[in-house]
């Protein structure tokens, strides 16, 4: 990871984000996966992100301010 001790992957939930996450699997112990929840996501999106959260050791959900 370019010589850094820790890094952040901003994860959108799309296929490109998932590909990046899987390519970095050997570094998961040093990466925080961050998802910006825009507010009022679909139930399927929440379930998908819960699966990602369970899969990686460091996951942060940031809250957006999208009106419901």
mmCIF file of C-alpha atoms in Angstrom:
data_model
loop_
_atom_site.group_PDB
_atom_site.id
_atom_site.type_symbol
_atom_site.label_atom_id
_atom_site.label_comp_id
_atom_site.label_asym_id
_atom_site.label_seq_id
_atom_site.Cartn_x
_atom_site.Cartn_y
_atom_site.Cartn_z
ATOM 1 C CA UNK A 1 0.000 0.000 0.000
ATOM 2 C CA UNK A 2 2.592 2.484 -1.098
ATOM 3 C CA UNK A 3 4.430 2.340 2.206
ATOM 4 C CA UNK A 4 1.565 3.619 4.331
ATOM 5 C CA UNK A 5 0.500 1.910 7.532
ATOM 6 C CA UNK A 6 -3.237 2.460 6.968
ATOM 7 C CA UNK A 7 -5.503 3.386 4.109
ATOM 8 C CA UNK A 8 -9.150 4.089 3.316
ATOM 9 C CA UNK A 9 -11.212 2.671 0.479
ATOM 10 C CA UNK A 10 -14.368 4.665 -0.180
ATOM 11 C CA UNK A 11 -16.799 1.934 -1.200
ATOM 12 C CA UNK A 12 -19.819 2.876 -3.301
ATOM 13 C CA UNK A 13 -21.247 -0.607 -3.557
ATOM 14 C CA UNK A 14 -20.759 -0.775 -7.313
ATOM 15 C CA UNK A 15 -18.934 -3.499 -9.197
ATOM 16 C CA UNK A 16 -15.775 -1.395 -9.553
ATOM 17 C CA UNK A 17 -15.637 -0.755 -5.800
ATOM 18 C CA UNK A 18 -16.124 -4.453 -5.127
ATOM 19 C CA UNK A 19 -13.332 -5.340 -7.568
ATOM 20 C CA UNK A 20 -10.979 -2.896 -5.806
ATOM 21 C CA UNK A 21 -11.941 -4.282 -2.412
ATOM 22 C CA UNK A 22 -11.305 -7.871 -3.486
ATOM 23 C CA UNK A 23 -7.975 -6.967 -5.098
ATOM 24 C CA UNK A 24 -6.894 -5.446 -1.779
ATOM 25 C CA UNK A 25 -7.925 -8.482 0.292
ATOM 26 C CA UNK A 26 -4.389 -9.172 1.548
ATOM 27 C CA UNK A 27 -4.356 -5.628 3.008
ATOM 28 C CA UNK A 28 -7.792 -5.648 4.677
ATOM 29 C CA UNK A 29 -6.214 -5.590 8.116
ATOM 30 C CA UNK A 30 -4.753 -2.157 7.234
ATOM 31 C CA UNK A 31 -7.689 -0.698 5.276
ATOM 32 C CA UNK A 32 -10.804 1.020 6.541
ATOM 33 C CA UNK A 33 -13.699 0.541 4.144
ATOM 34 C CA UNK A 34 -15.901 3.643 4.197
ATOM 35 C CA UNK A 35 -19.405 3.873 2.767
ATOM 36 C CA UNK A 36 -21.222 7.187 2.495
ATOM 37 C CA UNK A 37 -24.866 6.396 3.154
ATOM 38 C CA UNK A 38 -26.686 9.184 1.303
ATOM 39 C CA UNK A 39 -29.826 8.676 3.395
ATOM 40 C CA UNK A 40 -32.945 6.666 2.614
ATOM 41 C CA UNK A 41 -31.163 3.792 0.804
ATOM 42 C CA UNK A 42 -33.118 0.786 -0.455
ATOM 43 C CA UNK A 43 -33.403 -2.185 1.905
ATOM 44 C CA UNK A 44 -31.328 -4.233 -0.550
ATOM 45 C CA UNK A 45 -28.502 -1.685 -0.349
ATOM 46 C CA UNK A 46 -28.511 -1.840 3.440
ATOM 47 C CA UNK A 47 -28.392 -5.645 3.328
ATOM 48 C CA UNK A 48 -25.526 -5.573 0.822
ATOM 49 C CA UNK A 49 -23.535 -3.141 2.951
ATOM 50 C CA UNK A 50 -24.193 -5.245 6.051
ATOM 51 C CA UNK A 51 -22.588 -8.151 4.192
ATOM 52 C CA UNK A 52 -19.551 -6.049 3.292
ATOM 53 C CA UNK A 53 -19.302 -4.842 6.896
ATOM 54 C CA UNK A 54 -19.321 -8.449 8.112
ATOM 55 C CA UNK A 55 -16.646 -9.390 5.572
ATOM 56 C CA UNK A 56 -13.990 -6.746 6.325
ATOM 57 C CA UNK A 57 -12.322 -6.008 9.663
ATOM 58 C CA UNK A 58 -12.697 -2.198 9.530
ATOM 59 C CA UNK A 59 -15.883 -0.624 8.171
ATOM 60 C CA UNK A 60 -17.203 2.892 8.695
ATOM 61 C CA UNK A 61 -20.590 4.203 7.606
ATOM 62 C CA UNK A 62 -20.780 7.941 7.064
ATOM 63 C CA UNK A 63 -24.200 9.594 6.989
ATOM 64 C CA UNK A 64 -25.356 11.879 4.222
ATOM 65 C CA UNK A 65 -28.212 14.327 4.421
ATOM 66 C CA UNK A 66 -30.416 13.232 1.519
ATOM 67 C CA UNK A 67 -34.058 13.944 2.394
ATOM 68 C CA UNK A 68 -36.322 10.946 2.775
#
